Amino acid sequence: MHRLACIQTNASVNLPTGDRSPSKFYGKIPYTDKCVKCANVNKNDFFIILNTMILTLSTICLLVITWCSGQIYFPSDDGFSSYTTQRVSGSGIQPNRRDNSNTKVESLLSHSLFKITLDVNRAAQTGTSNFVFGPITIIGVLALVLLASVGQTYNELVNFMGLNHGLNTENDNLEVHRQLGILSQKLLRHTGSSYFISYKTAIFAQEDYPIRYEFQQAANYFYQSDVVSLNFKSYPEVSYNYINSWIANNTNNKITSLLDSVPSTNTKAIIAGVLYFNGVWERPFIPGGTNWVPFYINGRRSQSDRKVMMMYNGGEFPYYKDKNLNVEILGLPYKGRSSTMYVILPNDSSIDKLKQLENYLTPTDLERLVNSTRPTEVVLGLPKMKIVHTMNLVSTMQYLGVNSLFNSRTANLALLTPGAKRGFALVPPPSPPPRIRTTTLSNLNHELIFARFAEENDCENVYDFYTSRVRCRDKQQQASQDFLETMRREYLKLKSNPSQGNPGIYADQFIHKIFIDVNEMGTEAAATSGIGISRSGKVTIKCDVPFLFFIYHEDTKMILFWGSIKSPNPSVLNRT
């Protein structure tokens, strides 16, 4: 059986109100004619983040704001079963604790990402809508822009990313990229059949705006980014197909398109970032134990006008209760314990209390909450949910101090391109890349692992996603860094006279797309049958009120994904 996952614009998905059996629901998937793109998702793919972002640059002022509120809908299941009376089996679960080997710079970058997460969460929210986004994807795209920028654009991005303290960004514009490159490689470690992360960035540039050789080399060296010349001006549809094929190739065909429409013929570049995450709980939720319960937007003392499908679990999980912030935090590790979903629940939570928490929560608070968790016997109720969210981040970025990038008079991406090449012949771009379905190791090397920043061992384990095997691969030798020295000299030259090489291109869109599916089980659910919940847990957490959650990569201390859940919508009316 397959479920249908829809990436939507303003479309809403209404739940069936009659027979709520799984066969009825999944047999006839509700969707609207506004569904932009639908992809089959295997029933065993329990938790998938499909996170795409585009940054479009243009020579004309074409600011397109596309804001779609986050939508959460809950597939129906049978009522709460007798599993809830069983005793919990198995040992307690604790994530792989962050070690002390992280450098001062890595800690700085982690702290900066915490700050960006909280800043964007505060600035981009409107009203009582749910809000979800992928902080690491924002950083990935902006890192490429930072690599290309000089002058005011560079300074604003450095300030926004929190890199102006602790790094010599004034005289060495490449140090931050070295450190981000190291973290990006750590992010891709420990990938396997039950825990998979794929992260990729690319620049698609109009061919008569030639990309500097040094920039191409640096983008590939630090971030393994593809740089592709396309002809948006004469062949926009071919460019559209090429970009969407690239997206499909780098998400294992889970996302088949990034662009919903053919790009403008005035487009000069599209910078894209894709994050694909598929994780299986270390301890899955109770199969058959999910049931409908009220969700209290304004607190449990108020009336509820909607219901959610509540999943249940129990056992020893990372937990901490903070009396200063008046919140509880619970960790749900994924298999391998490289990443963890953390849930933050204010005491007696409501929309107002969650907003208050979001307003005064600091990066230091967030770090302290995560690091304070300890194994505790917990009974947990967490909503089963799908989240669809699309937004344009231009106004958010401007509110947070990044203005010149979106202004045709002040944007300066001189290290990306020297500007239009006069007399450049317009030729058809290459055909879209073929779908990657091969199991040859040469192709998999580029897609799954890069060793430039790995530790000094003769070989490393590489997980072959298609053959489900782990193999040892010789590490690549560090490439010549002559192009980096050229890049540094060019930056220092343009820094003294920023207007000298300004190519005159700027950003007019910063689109962020999210799709998330949270279910009880995982691709290896059968291996954990028999786990149940005891009602004798020391702590009970039931997320039937507004809450925060985020997915945290333990090794890099990076937040992959953040969600603020205030008002599940569409909902099932409470008629009892």
XYZ file of C-alpha atoms in Angstrom:
576
model
C 0.000 0.000 0.000
C 1.224 3.483 -0.738
C 0.356 6.868 0.636
C 0.175 9.985 -1.469
C 2.328 12.906 -0.329
C 1.280 16.231 -1.803
C 3.418 19.332 -2.044
C 0.772 22.040 -2.137
C 0.261 25.745 -2.573
C -2.928 27.074 -0.994
C -4.675 23.744 -1.346
C -6.241 22.219 1.735
C -6.701 18.544 2.463
C -9.934 17.613 4.215
C -10.108 14.528 6.351
C -12.897 12.019 5.824
C -15.500 12.283 8.575
C -17.129 8.888 8.140
C -15.412 5.541 8.339
C -11.923 6.232 9.709
C -10.342 2.857 9.061
C -6.882 2.953 7.503
C -8.040 1.048 4.432
C -10.788 3.595 3.779
C -8.472 6.556 4.187
C -5.522 5.263 2.216
C -7.720 3.671 -0.415
C -9.077 7.066 -1.472
C -6.521 9.762 -0.886
C -8.182 13.184 -0.555
C -6.545 15.989 -2.472
C -7.542 19.118 -4.355
C -6.975 20.219 -7.914
C -4.467 22.762 -6.573
C -1.987 20.053 -5.713
C 1.157 21.057 -7.543
C 3.068 17.814 -7.394
C 2.316 14.450 -5.814
C 4.748 11.625 -5.257
C 4.205 8.058 -4.109
C 5.654 7.433 -0.679
C 6.112 3.872 0.489
C 4.194 3.030 3.649
C 7.469 2.064 5.351
C 8.990 5.519 4.904
C 7.913 6.632 8.343
C 9.586 9.992 8.741
C 10.710 11.960 5.743
C 11.837 15.529 5.497
C 11.831 16.861 1.987
C 13.218 20.316 2.316
C 13.963 22.473 -0.709
C 14.899 26.069 -1.060
C 15.597 28.338 -4.018
C 17.209 31.730 -4.240
C 16.488 33.391 -7.585
C 18.658 36.220 -8.869
C 17.496 38.632 -11.530
C 18.494 41.873 -13.209
C 15.015 43.368 -12.838
C 12.961 44.069 -9.742
C 10.512 41.186 -9.687
C 9.642 40.512 -6.082
C 7.237 37.609 -5.869
C 5.910 36.854 -2.403
C 4.379 33.415 -2.037
C 3.190 32.654 1.475
C 1.283 29.497 2.289
C 0.401 28.743 5.873
C 1.633 25.488 7.336
C -0.949 22.725 7.105
C -1.156 19.660 9.268
C -3.521 16.801 8.644
C -3.792 13.522 10.422
C -4.458 10.159 8.734
C -7.021 8.123 10.624
C -6.337 4.906 12.496
C -8.301 2.606 14.770
C -8.790 3.577 18.387
C -6.404 3.224 21.281
C -5.632 -0.464 21.840
C -4.827 -2.608 24.840
C -1.108 -2.151 24.178
C -1.176 0.742 26.627
C -1.479 -1.629 29.559
C 1.672 -3.560 28.733
C 4.996 -3.127 30.438
C 7.841 -1.408 28.630
C 10.584 -3.732 27.414
C 14.156 -2.849 26.510
C 16.719 -0.538 28.009
C 16.619 3.230 28.231
C 17.497 5.352 25.222
C 19.976 8.201 25.245
C 21.369 10.019 22.187
C 25.043 9.845 21.358
C 26.200 12.632 23.627
C 28.132 15.484 22.091
C 31.815 14.908 22.761
C 34.383 17.529 23.705
C 36.288 17.207 20.443
C 34.285 19.923 18.725
C 36.493 22.905 18.094
C 35.773 26.391 19.318
C 34.846 27.373 15.773
C 32.421 24.450 15.439
C 30.767 25.477 18.709
C 30.517 29.036 17.394
C 28.845 27.846 14.188
C 26.441 25.650 16.140
C 25.530 28.566 18.417
C 25.058 30.772 15.338
C 22.650 28.264 13.804
C 20.658 28.181 17.057
C 20.426 31.977 16.868
C 19.346 31.951 13.214
C 16.726 29.310 14.009
C 15.169 31.365 16.792
C 15.443 34.653 14.861
C 13.740 33.254 11.754
C 11.109 31.524 13.891
C 10.214 34.841 15.537
C 10.429 37.040 12.444
C 8.597 34.870 9.923
C 5.575 33.826 11.971
C 2.211 35.459 11.471
C -0.805 35.071 13.740
C -1.574 31.626 15.096
C -0.386 29.642 12.079
C 1.923 26.674 12.375
C 5.460 27.406 11.252
C 8.060 24.920 10.016
C 11.410 25.340 8.264
C 14.867 23.830 7.797
C 17.603 26.030 9.339
C 20.484 23.972 7.935
C 19.142 24.449 4.403
C 18.952 28.208 4.851
C 22.569 28.214 6.009
C 23.626 26.018 3.090
C 22.179 28.341 0.472
C 23.405 31.506 2.196
C 26.897 30.011 2.537
C 27.157 29.898 -1.258
C 25.905 33.481 -1.473
C 28.454 34.499 1.172
C 31.206 32.825 -0.858
C 30.163 34.947 -3.849
C 29.682 38.299 -2.104
C 31.779 41.319 -1.176
C 31.124 44.719 0.386
C 27.823 45.459 2.091
C 26.244 42.191 0.972
C 29.081 40.211 2.553
C 28.973 42.188 5.797
C 25.208 41.811 6.196
C 25.376 38.058 5.652
C 28.252 37.704 8.135
C 26.236 39.596 10.749
C 23.061 37.598 10.065
C 24.922 34.293 10.337
C 26.617 35.392 13.572
C 30.114 35.001 12.132
C 31.460 38.429 13.067
C 32.617 37.190 16.488
C 35.290 34.531 16.793
C 36.270 34.318 13.113
C 38.621 36.512 11.093
C 36.015 37.194 8.424
C 37.436 40.654 7.777
C 40.722 39.471 6.246
C 40.057 35.788 5.558
C 36.776 35.203 3.773
C 37.422 31.459 3.393
C 37.872 30.316 7.010
C 34.136 30.114 7.664
C 33.711 27.980 4.538
C 36.407 25.594 5.716
C 34.540 25.099 8.974
C 31.111 24.809 7.340
C 32.596 22.290 4.919
C 33.821 20.157 7.815
C 30.395 20.238 9.450
C 28.625 19.374 6.202
C 30.766 16.239 5.910
C 30.046 15.241 9.520
C 26.367 15.606 8.697
C 26.598 12.873 6.073
C 28.341 10.325 8.288
C 26.656 7.262 9.787
C 24.138 7.060 6.958
C 22.510 3.643 6.636
C 19.334 1.794 5.721
C 17.434 3.004 8.807
C 18.987 6.463 8.971
C 19.632 8.423 5.794
C 20.614 12.056 5.167
C 21.274 13.558 1.767
C 22.209 17.224 1.501
C 23.129 19.015 -1.720
C 23.444 22.550 -3.083
C 23.835 23.843 -6.630
C 24.015 27.032 -8.671
C 22.248 27.214 -12.022
C 23.503 30.304 -13.858
C 22.507 32.056 -17.069
C 25.249 31.154 -19.526
C 26.038 34.703 -20.634
C 26.789 35.464 -16.979
C 29.907 33.262 -16.797
C 30.736 31.850 -13.369
C 34.276 32.525 -12.166
C 36.495 29.455 -12.309
C 37.784 30.082 -8.773
C 34.231 30.265 -7.426
C 33.276 26.989 -9.103
C 36.313 25.277 -7.613
C 35.749 26.725 -4.134
C 32.020 25.849 -4.150
C 32.848 22.268 -5.046
C 35.799 22.070 -2.658
C 33.910 23.266 0.419
C 30.329 22.170 -0.299
C 30.516 19.731 -3.245
C 28.134 22.119 -5.009
C 27.297 21.702 -8.659
C 27.679 24.795 -10.859
C 25.731 24.487 -14.106
C 25.336 26.981 -16.964
C 21.809 27.112 -18.384
C 20.025 29.319 -20.887
C 17.034 30.777 -19.050
C 16.762 33.506 -21.685
C 16.223 31.358 -24.773
C 15.357 27.946 -23.344
C 13.487 28.475 -20.039
C 11.526 25.211 -20.300
C 14.664 23.140 -20.873
C 16.268 24.881 -17.885
C 13.144 24.136 -15.843
C 13.344 20.418 -16.704
C 17.073 20.268 -16.010
C 16.741 21.765 -12.516
C 13.846 19.502 -11.587
C 15.814 16.461 -12.794
C 18.706 17.543 -10.587
C 16.321 17.723 -7.631
C 14.993 14.227 -8.333
C 18.510 12.815 -8.653
C 19.581 14.248 -5.306
C 16.513 13.191 -3.306
C 16.390 9.588 -4.496
C 13.334 10.613 -6.551
C 11.385 11.533 -3.397
C 11.042 15.070 -4.767
C 10.539 15.272 -8.510
C 10.449 19.058 -8.854
C 11.723 22.204 -7.202
C 10.208 24.778 -9.527
C 6.431 24.953 -9.809
C 6.609 26.986 -13.003
C 9.044 27.860 -15.777
C 11.536 30.497 -14.531
C 11.491 34.002 -15.950
C 13.628 34.681 -19.018
C 15.267 37.446 -16.937
C 16.613 34.933 -14.407
C 20.379 35.124 -14.018
C 20.915 32.401 -11.438
C 19.073 29.998 -9.169
C 20.833 28.779 -6.038
C 19.187 25.632 -4.725
C 19.565 23.527 -1.618
C 17.956 20.158 -0.896
C 17.781 18.229 2.365
C 16.382 14.702 2.459
C 16.084 12.955 5.813
C 14.605 9.536 6.494
C 14.884 8.346 10.071
C 13.496 5.414 12.013
C 12.751 5.763 15.720
C 15.108 3.899 18.038
C 11.907 2.891 19.830
C 8.854 3.053 17.523
C 5.446 4.129 18.775
C 2.796 1.522 19.585
C 1.297 0.041 16.396
C -2.479 0.131 16.688
C -2.314 2.357 19.759
C -3.056 5.613 17.955
C -6.449 7.190 18.663
C -8.350 10.447 18.247
C -8.048 12.964 21.091
C -8.940 16.667 21.436
C -6.235 19.277 20.740
C -6.530 22.311 23.027
C -5.265 25.425 21.238
C -5.926 27.697 24.201
C -4.957 25.233 26.915
C -6.585 22.173 28.439
C -8.984 24.285 30.510
C -10.590 25.638 27.324
C -12.964 24.044 24.835
C -11.483 22.079 21.928
C -12.884 22.338 18.401
C -10.557 19.793 16.782
C -9.061 16.360 17.243
C -5.703 14.850 16.359
C -4.417 11.307 16.017
C -2.307 10.791 19.137
C 0.537 8.236 19.021
C 1.778 6.668 22.252
C 5.153 5.466 23.446
C 6.895 4.775 26.715
C 10.192 3.876 28.325
C 13.386 5.681 29.261
C 13.943 8.726 27.051
C 16.149 11.837 27.370
C 14.093 14.231 29.527
C 14.522 17.423 31.519
C 12.172 19.806 33.327
C 13.406 23.387 33.500
C 11.933 25.440 36.340
C 13.347 28.742 35.084
C 11.728 28.490 31.645
C 8.793 26.487 33.019
C 9.060 23.918 30.219
C 9.701 20.221 29.683
C 11.935 18.818 26.949
C 11.874 15.235 25.706
C 14.204 13.559 23.190
C 13.175 10.850 20.734
C 16.382 9.400 19.229
C 16.498 7.871 15.775
C 18.212 4.564 15.074
C 21.932 4.892 15.454
C 21.279 7.857 17.791
C 23.059 10.298 15.490
C 19.966 12.510 15.397
C 17.155 13.182 17.836
C 13.760 14.834 17.665
C 13.312 17.071 20.707
C 9.883 18.212 21.863
C 9.566 21.319 24.062
C 6.289 21.670 25.943
C 5.517 24.685 28.172
C 3.679 23.877 31.400
C -0.081 24.369 30.912
C 0.700 25.280 27.311
C -1.489 27.422 25.070
C -0.888 29.559 21.987
C -0.128 32.584 24.159
C 2.302 30.684 26.398
C 4.091 29.176 23.414
C 4.449 32.627 21.836
C 5.897 33.967 25.077
C 8.419 31.135 25.158
C 9.411 31.749 21.535
C 9.882 35.457 22.217
C 12.377 35.061 25.065
C 14.030 31.706 24.241
C 17.758 32.238 23.576
C 20.401 30.064 21.857
C 22.015 29.498 25.257
C 18.656 28.352 26.673
C 18.197 25.916 23.805
C 21.693 24.478 24.159
C 21.249 24.124 27.922
C 17.914 22.326 27.538
C 19.374 19.774 25.131
C 22.492 19.175 27.215
C 20.498 18.817 30.453
C 18.375 15.856 29.329
C 18.906 12.586 31.176
C 17.317 9.112 30.771
C 13.936 9.195 32.515
C 10.958 6.844 32.437
C 8.348 8.664 30.367
C 4.901 7.989 28.927
C 4.491 10.091 25.772
C 1.631 11.118 23.518
C 2.669 12.832 20.252
C 0.365 13.810 17.356
C 0.644 11.908 14.119
C 1.007 14.598 11.484
C 1.863 15.669 7.997
C 3.116 19.178 7.445
C 3.151 21.113 4.191
C 4.676 24.570 4.209
C 5.842 27.023 1.555
C 7.084 30.542 2.120
C 9.161 33.325 0.664
C 11.876 34.478 3.070
C 12.679 37.838 1.454
C 10.782 39.995 3.962
C 12.064 37.867 6.857
C 15.666 38.279 5.731
C 15.193 42.017 5.296
C 13.667 42.305 8.759
C 16.715 40.503 10.159
C 19.148 42.879 8.459
C 19.918 41.285 5.083
C 18.795 44.046 2.722
C 21.409 44.666 0.041
C 21.137 41.161 -1.450
C 17.569 41.944 -2.549
C 18.309 45.466 -3.824
C 19.403 45.993 -7.437
C 21.485 49.046 -6.468
C 23.398 47.550 -3.530
C 23.714 43.776 -4.137
C 27.284 42.730 -4.915
C 28.065 39.151 -5.947
C 31.311 40.002 -7.696
C 33.028 36.747 -6.715
C 30.292 34.737 -8.437
C 30.570 36.320 -11.877
C 32.357 39.271 -13.505
C 29.109 40.199 -15.249
C 27.517 39.715 -18.646
C 29.842 38.466 -21.344
C 29.394 40.669 -24.373
C 28.890 38.847 -27.629
C 28.432 35.537 -25.849
C 26.728 33.071 -28.174
C 23.469 31.652 -26.824
C 23.386 27.905 -27.380
C 20.938 25.269 -26.167
C 21.747 23.952 -22.680
C 22.464 20.261 -22.141
C 19.651 17.758 -21.883
C 18.354 17.081 -18.372
C 20.556 14.655 -16.460
C 19.277 11.078 -16.442
C 17.594 9.714 -13.337
C 20.217 8.105 -11.139
C 19.202 4.484 -10.598
C 22.552 2.794 -11.137
C 24.418 0.922 -8.438
C 27.889 1.649 -9.783
C 30.246 2.844 -7.082
C 31.622 5.707 -9.167
C 28.236 7.405 -9.218
C 27.516 6.660 -5.574
C 30.791 8.204 -4.431
C 29.698 11.627 -5.557
C 26.183 11.309 -4.220
C 26.838 9.828 -0.795
C 30.276 10.652 0.544
C 33.049 13.213 0.221
C 36.312 12.847 2.097
C 38.118 16.151 1.794
C 37.579 17.030 5.426
C 37.538 13.553 6.961
C 39.890 12.349 9.636
C 43.235 10.952 8.618
C 42.524 7.276 8.061
C 43.416 5.254 4.992
C 39.809 4.347 4.318
C 36.313 5.100 5.502
C 33.004 3.315 5.600
C 30.616 4.293 2.823
C 27.004 3.129 2.887
C 25.767 2.018 -0.520
C 22.111 3.105 -0.480
C 21.117 0.891 -3.400
C 22.860 -2.347 -2.370
C 22.411 -1.806 1.402
C 26.065 -2.610 2.042
C 28.858 -0.797 3.824
C 32.171 -0.713 2.007
C 35.632 0.721 2.653
C 36.726 3.465 0.307
C 40.142 5.101 -0.051
C 40.043 8.716 0.992
C 40.629 11.368 -1.606
C 43.857 13.292 -1.483
C 43.485 16.976 -0.801
C 43.336 18.869 -4.071
C 45.580 21.772 -4.978
C 44.485 24.952 -3.236
C 45.873 27.441 -5.764
C 42.360 28.527 -6.662
C 41.678 29.327 -2.992
C 44.612 31.725 -2.854
C 43.365 33.376 -6.055
C 39.898 33.623 -4.510
C 41.328 35.252 -1.381
C 43.363 37.790 -3.361
C 40.346 38.673 -5.497
C 38.246 39.186 -2.376
C 40.815 41.524 -0.800
C 41.106 43.480 -4.048
C 37.345 43.903 -4.415
C 36.959 44.626 -0.708
C 38.935 47.861 -1.116
C 36.785 48.893 -4.087
C 33.535 46.870 -4.021
C 31.891 48.659 -6.942
C 34.792 47.806 -9.244
C 33.604 44.316 -10.168
C 29.903 44.454 -9.312
C 28.102 42.338 -11.943
C 24.733 43.994 -11.228
C 22.702 40.949 -10.213
C 20.541 40.625 -7.120
C 18.044 38.272 -5.495
C 14.312 38.689 -5.884
C 13.100 35.416 -4.332
C 14.085 33.185 -1.451
C 11.633 30.287 -1.538
C 11.542 27.638 1.161
C 9.537 24.418 0.786
C 8.928 21.747 3.417
C 7.170 18.402 3.525
C 7.222 16.276 6.694
C 5.525 13.016 7.602
C 5.569 11.815 11.230
C 4.201 8.324 11.892
C 4.414 5.634 14.553
C 6.767 3.184 12.899
C 9.740 2.971 10.589
C 11.217 0.879 7.847
C 12.306 -1.680 10.448
C 9.198 -1.686 12.604
C 8.849 -5.468 12.596
C 12.104 -5.816 14.536
C 10.664 -4.032 17.554
C 7.327 -5.796 17.971
C 6.074 -6.348 21.496
C 7.052 -2.976 22.952
C 4.265 -1.449 25.001
C 3.588 1.321 27.464
C 3.255 1.054 31.221
C 1.021 3.547 32.972
C 3.515 3.683 35.825
C 5.939 6.077 34.080
C 7.475 8.719 36.321
C 6.693 11.448 33.787
C 3.737 11.817 31.428
C 3.936 14.153 28.431
C 0.935 14.569 26.157
C 1.307 16.986 23.251
C -2.377 17.837 22.930
C -1.551 21.541 23.356
C 0.780 23.886 21.375
C 4.431 22.764 21.390
C 7.812 23.139 19.670
C 9.873 20.389 18.106
C 13.171 20.212 16.258
C 15.445 17.584 14.759
C 18.972 17.865 16.100
C 22.115 16.283 14.674
C 24.089 15.219 17.738
C 27.591 15.170 16.223
C 27.510 18.624 14.607
C 25.065 20.182 17.103
C 23.104 21.432 14.102
C 19.322 21.876 13.898
C 18.116 20.198 10.719
C 14.474 21.116 11.113
C 12.300 23.272 13.358
C 8.551 23.324 13.942
C 6.147 25.448 15.970
C 2.795 23.659 16.244
C -0.008 25.912 17.407
C -3.169 25.099 15.505
C -3.510 21.803 13.593
C -5.458 22.595 10.450
C -7.471 21.232 8.770
C -8.925 19.464 11.753
C -11.680 17.093 12.702
C -14.447 18.861 14.600
C -15.057 17.676 18.128
C -18.750 16.836 18.142
C -18.813 14.914 21.389
